[in-house]
PDB file of C-alpha atoms in Angstrom:
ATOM      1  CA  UNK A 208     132.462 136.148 141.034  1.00 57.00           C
ATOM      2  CA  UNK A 209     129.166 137.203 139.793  1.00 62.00           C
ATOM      3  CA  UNK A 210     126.588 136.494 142.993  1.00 72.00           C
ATOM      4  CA  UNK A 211     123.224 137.933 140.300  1.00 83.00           C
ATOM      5  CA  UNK A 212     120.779 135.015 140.060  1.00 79.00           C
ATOM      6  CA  UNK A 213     122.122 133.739 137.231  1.00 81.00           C
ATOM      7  CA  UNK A 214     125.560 132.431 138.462  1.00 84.00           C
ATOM      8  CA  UNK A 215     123.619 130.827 141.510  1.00 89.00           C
ATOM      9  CA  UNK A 216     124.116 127.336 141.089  1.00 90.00           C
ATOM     10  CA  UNK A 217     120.348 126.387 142.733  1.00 91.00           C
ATOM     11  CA  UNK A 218     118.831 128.958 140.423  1.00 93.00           C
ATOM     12  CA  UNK A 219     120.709 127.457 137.135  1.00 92.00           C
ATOM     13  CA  UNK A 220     120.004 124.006 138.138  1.00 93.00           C
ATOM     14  CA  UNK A 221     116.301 124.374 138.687  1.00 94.00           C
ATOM     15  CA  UNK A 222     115.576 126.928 136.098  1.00 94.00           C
ATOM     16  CA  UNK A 223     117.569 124.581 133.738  1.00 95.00           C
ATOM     17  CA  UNK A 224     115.555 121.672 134.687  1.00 94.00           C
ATOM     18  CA  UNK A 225     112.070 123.537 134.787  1.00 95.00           C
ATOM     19  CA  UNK A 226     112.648 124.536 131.169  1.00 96.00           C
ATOM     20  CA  UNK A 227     114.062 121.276 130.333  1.00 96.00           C
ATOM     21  CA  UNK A 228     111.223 119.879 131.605  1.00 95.00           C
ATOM     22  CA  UNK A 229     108.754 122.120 129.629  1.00 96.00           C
ATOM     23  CA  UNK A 230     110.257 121.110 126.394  1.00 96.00           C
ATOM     24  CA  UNK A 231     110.193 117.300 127.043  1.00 96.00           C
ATOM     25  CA  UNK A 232     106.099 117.930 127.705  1.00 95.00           C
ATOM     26  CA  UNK A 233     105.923 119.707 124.579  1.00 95.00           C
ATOM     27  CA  UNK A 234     108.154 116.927 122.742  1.00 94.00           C
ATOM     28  CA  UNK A 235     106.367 113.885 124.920  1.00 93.00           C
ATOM     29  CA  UNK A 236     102.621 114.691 123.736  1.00 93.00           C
ATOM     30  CA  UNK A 237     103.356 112.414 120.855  1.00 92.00           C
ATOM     31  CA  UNK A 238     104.033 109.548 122.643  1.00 93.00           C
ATOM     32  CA  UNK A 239     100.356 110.133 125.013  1.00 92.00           C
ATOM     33  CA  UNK A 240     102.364 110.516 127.985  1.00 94.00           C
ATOM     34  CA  UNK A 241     103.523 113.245 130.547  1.00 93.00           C
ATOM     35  CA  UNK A 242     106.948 114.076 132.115  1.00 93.00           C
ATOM     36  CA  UNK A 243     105.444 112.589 134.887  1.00 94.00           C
ATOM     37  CA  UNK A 244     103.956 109.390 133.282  1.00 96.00           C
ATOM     38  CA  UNK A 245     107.513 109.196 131.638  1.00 96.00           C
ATOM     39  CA  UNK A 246     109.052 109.612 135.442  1.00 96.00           C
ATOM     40  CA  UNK A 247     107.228 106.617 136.221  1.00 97.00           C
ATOM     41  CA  UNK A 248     108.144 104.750 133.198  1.00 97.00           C
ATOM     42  CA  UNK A 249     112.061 105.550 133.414  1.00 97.00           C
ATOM     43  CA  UNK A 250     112.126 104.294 137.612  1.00 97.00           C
ATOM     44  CA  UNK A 251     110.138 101.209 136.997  1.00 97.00           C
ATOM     45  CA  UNK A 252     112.363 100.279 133.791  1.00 97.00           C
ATOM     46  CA  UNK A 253     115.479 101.140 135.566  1.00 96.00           C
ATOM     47  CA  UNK A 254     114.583 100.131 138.633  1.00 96.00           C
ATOM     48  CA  UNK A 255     112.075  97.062 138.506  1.00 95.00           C
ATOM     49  CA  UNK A 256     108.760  96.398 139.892  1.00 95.00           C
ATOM     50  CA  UNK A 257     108.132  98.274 143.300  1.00 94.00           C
ATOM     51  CA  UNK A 258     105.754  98.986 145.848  1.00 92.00           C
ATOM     52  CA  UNK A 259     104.026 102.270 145.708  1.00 91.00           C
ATOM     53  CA  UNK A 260     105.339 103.868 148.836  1.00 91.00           C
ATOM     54  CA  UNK A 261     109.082 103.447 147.656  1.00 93.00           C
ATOM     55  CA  UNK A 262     107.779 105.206 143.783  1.00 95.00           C
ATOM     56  CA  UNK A 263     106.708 107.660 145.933  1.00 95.00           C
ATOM     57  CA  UNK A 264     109.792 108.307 147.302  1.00 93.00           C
ATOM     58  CA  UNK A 265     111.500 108.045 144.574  1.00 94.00           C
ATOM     59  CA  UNK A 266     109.715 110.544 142.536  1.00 95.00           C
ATOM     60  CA  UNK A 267     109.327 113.000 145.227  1.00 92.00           C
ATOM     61  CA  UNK A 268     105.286 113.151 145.843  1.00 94.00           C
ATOM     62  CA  UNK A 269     102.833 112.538 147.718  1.00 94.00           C
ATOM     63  CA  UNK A 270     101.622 109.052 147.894  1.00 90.00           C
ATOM     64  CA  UNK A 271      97.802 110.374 147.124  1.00 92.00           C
ATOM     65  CA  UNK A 272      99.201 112.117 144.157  1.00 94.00           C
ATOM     66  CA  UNK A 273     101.184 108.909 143.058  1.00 95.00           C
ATOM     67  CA  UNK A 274      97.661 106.820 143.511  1.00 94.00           C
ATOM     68  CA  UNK A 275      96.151 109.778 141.143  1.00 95.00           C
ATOM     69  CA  UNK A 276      99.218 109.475 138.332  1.00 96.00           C
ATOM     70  CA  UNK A 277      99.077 105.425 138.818  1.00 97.00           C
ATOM     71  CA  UNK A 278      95.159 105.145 138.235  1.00 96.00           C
ATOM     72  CA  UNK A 279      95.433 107.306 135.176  1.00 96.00           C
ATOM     73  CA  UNK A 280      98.479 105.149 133.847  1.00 97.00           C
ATOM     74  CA  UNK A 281      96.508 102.131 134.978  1.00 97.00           C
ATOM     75  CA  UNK A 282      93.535 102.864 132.618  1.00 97.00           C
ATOM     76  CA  UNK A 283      95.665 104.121 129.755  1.00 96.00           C
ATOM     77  CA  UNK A 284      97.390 100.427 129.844  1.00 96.00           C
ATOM     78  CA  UNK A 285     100.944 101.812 130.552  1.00 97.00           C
ATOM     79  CA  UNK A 286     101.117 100.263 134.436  1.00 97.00           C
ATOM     80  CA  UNK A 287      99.144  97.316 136.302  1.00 96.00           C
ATOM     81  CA  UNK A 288      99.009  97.261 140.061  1.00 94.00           C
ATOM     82  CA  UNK A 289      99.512  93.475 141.889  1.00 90.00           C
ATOM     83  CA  UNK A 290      98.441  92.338 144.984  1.00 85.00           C
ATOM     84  CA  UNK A 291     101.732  92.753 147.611  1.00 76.00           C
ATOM     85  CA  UNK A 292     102.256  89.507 149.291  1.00 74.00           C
ATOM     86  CA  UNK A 293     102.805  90.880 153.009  1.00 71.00           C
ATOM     87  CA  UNK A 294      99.844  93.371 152.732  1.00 70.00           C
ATOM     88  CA  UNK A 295      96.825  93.211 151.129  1.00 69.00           C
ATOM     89  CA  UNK A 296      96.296  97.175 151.477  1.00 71.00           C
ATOM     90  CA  UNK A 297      99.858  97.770 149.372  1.00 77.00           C
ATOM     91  CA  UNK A 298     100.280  96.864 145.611  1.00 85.00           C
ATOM     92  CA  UNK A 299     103.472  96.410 143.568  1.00 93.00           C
ATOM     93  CA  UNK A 300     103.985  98.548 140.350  1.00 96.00           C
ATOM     94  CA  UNK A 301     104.895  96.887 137.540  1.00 96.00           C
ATOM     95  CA  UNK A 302     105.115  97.817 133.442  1.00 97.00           C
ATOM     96  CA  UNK A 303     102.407  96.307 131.157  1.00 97.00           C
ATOM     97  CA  UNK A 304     104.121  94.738 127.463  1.00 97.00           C
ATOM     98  CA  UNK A 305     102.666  98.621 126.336  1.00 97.00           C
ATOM     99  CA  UNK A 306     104.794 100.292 128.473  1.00 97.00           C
ATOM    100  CA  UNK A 307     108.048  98.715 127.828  1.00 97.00           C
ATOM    101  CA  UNK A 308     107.605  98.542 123.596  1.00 97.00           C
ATOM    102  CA  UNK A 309     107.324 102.833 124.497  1.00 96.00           C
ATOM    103  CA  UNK A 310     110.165 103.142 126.725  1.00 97.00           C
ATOM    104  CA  UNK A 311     112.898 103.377 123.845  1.00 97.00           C
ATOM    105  CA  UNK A 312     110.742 106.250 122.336  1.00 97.00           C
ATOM    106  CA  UNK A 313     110.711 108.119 125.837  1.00 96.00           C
ATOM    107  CA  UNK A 314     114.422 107.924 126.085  1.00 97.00           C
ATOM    108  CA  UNK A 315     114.826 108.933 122.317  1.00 97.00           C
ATOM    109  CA  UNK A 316     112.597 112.454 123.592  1.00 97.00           C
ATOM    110  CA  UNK A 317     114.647 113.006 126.244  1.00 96.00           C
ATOM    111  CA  UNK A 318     117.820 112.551 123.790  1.00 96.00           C
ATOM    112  CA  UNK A 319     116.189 115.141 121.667  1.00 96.00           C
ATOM    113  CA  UNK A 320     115.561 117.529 124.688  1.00 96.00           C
ATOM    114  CA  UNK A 321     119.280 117.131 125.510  1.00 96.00           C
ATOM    115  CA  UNK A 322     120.378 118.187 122.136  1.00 96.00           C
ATOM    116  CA  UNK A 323     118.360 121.483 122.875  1.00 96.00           C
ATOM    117  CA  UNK A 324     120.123 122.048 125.484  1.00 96.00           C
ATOM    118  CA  UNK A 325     123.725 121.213 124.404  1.00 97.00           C
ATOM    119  CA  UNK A 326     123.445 122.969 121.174  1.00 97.00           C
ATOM    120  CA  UNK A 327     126.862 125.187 120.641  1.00 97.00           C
ATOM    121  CA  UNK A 328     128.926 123.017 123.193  1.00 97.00           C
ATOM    122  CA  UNK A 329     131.404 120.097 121.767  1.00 97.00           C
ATOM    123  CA  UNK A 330     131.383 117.222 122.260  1.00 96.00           C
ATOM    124  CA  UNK A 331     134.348 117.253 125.243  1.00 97.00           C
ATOM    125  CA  UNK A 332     131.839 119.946 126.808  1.00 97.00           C
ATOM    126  CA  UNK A 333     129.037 117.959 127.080  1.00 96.00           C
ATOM    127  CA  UNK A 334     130.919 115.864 128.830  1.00 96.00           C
ATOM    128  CA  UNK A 335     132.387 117.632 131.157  1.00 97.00           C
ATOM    129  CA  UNK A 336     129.038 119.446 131.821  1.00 96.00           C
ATOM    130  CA  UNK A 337     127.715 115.926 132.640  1.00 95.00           C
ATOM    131  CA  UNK A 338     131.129 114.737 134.719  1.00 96.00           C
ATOM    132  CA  UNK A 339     130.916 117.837 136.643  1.00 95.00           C
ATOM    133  CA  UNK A 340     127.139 117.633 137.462  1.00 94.00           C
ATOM    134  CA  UNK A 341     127.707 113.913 138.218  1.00 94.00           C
ATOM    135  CA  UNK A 342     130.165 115.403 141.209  1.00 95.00           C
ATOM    136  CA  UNK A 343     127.886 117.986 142.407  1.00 93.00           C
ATOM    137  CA  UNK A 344     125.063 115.035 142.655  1.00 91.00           C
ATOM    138  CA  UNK A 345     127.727 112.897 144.338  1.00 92.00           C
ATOM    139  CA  UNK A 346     128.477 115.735 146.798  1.00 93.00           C
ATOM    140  CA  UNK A 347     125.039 116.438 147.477  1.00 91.00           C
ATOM    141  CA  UNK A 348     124.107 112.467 148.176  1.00 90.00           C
ATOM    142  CA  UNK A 349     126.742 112.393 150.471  1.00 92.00           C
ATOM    143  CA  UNK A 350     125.980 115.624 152.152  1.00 93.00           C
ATOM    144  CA  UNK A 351     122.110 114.490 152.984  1.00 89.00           C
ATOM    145  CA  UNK A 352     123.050 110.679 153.571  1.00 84.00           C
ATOM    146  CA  UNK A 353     122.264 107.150 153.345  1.00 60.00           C
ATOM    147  CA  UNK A 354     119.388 106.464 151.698  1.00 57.00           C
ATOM    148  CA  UNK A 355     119.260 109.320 149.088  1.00 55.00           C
ATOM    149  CA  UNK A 356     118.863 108.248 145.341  1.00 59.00           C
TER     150      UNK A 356
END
């Protein structure tokens, strides 16, 4: 088996998703929002209305970065931030009417950024791609533990 760089399974996975990533920017800029903005969008549709530490988590960053992404959302109208109920220092994360009419569009993006990178495979390919990569998640989840999303 090849061991170059390019048959590394961290390396193909991370440079996949780093240019993946660039061309959803490039594609997103139409919509006013960033992969990041989109990130946000995508967990709080899929996931419901949360507090701001568990977004954090979620997303991977630092909750001073989150506050930074959240107050720019907050002032484009995409997100509105509610009083928590337990503490008033922590707010709950929630999609404004704005936010949710766009969501369909962001998903259509990323559909288009998939076709990119699917182009010359068949239709049984793509699915196994996205099968196997479903596994290697799985294994990876269990591997770290409870907790892991």
């Amino acid at each position: 088996m090849d061991k170059s760089y390019e048959s590394r399974l961290g390396f193909l996975v991370t440079d996949a998703g780093r240019l993946c990533g660039r061309l959803y920017d490039k594609r997103a800029k139409r919509l006013g929002l960033t992969r990041a903005q989109s990130r946000v969008l995508a967990y709080l549709s899929w996931k419901g209305e949360m507090n701001q530490a568990r977004l954090a988590e979620l997303l991977e960053i630092t909750p001073i970065s989150l506050t930074r992404l959240l107050d720019r959302m907050e002032s484009y109208g995409w997100i509105e931030r509610a009083a928590s109920d337990g503490d008033r220092r922590a707010f709950t994360i929630r999609l404004t009417r704005k936010a949710r009419s766009i969501f369909p569009r962001v998903l259509e993006v990323g559909d288009e950024v998939a076709e990119e990178g699917f182009k010359g495979m068949s239709p049984a390919e793509r699915d196994t791609l996205i099968r196997l990569l479903q596994q290697v998640r799985r294994n990876f989840v269990e591997s770290i533990g409870e907790g892991v999303e």
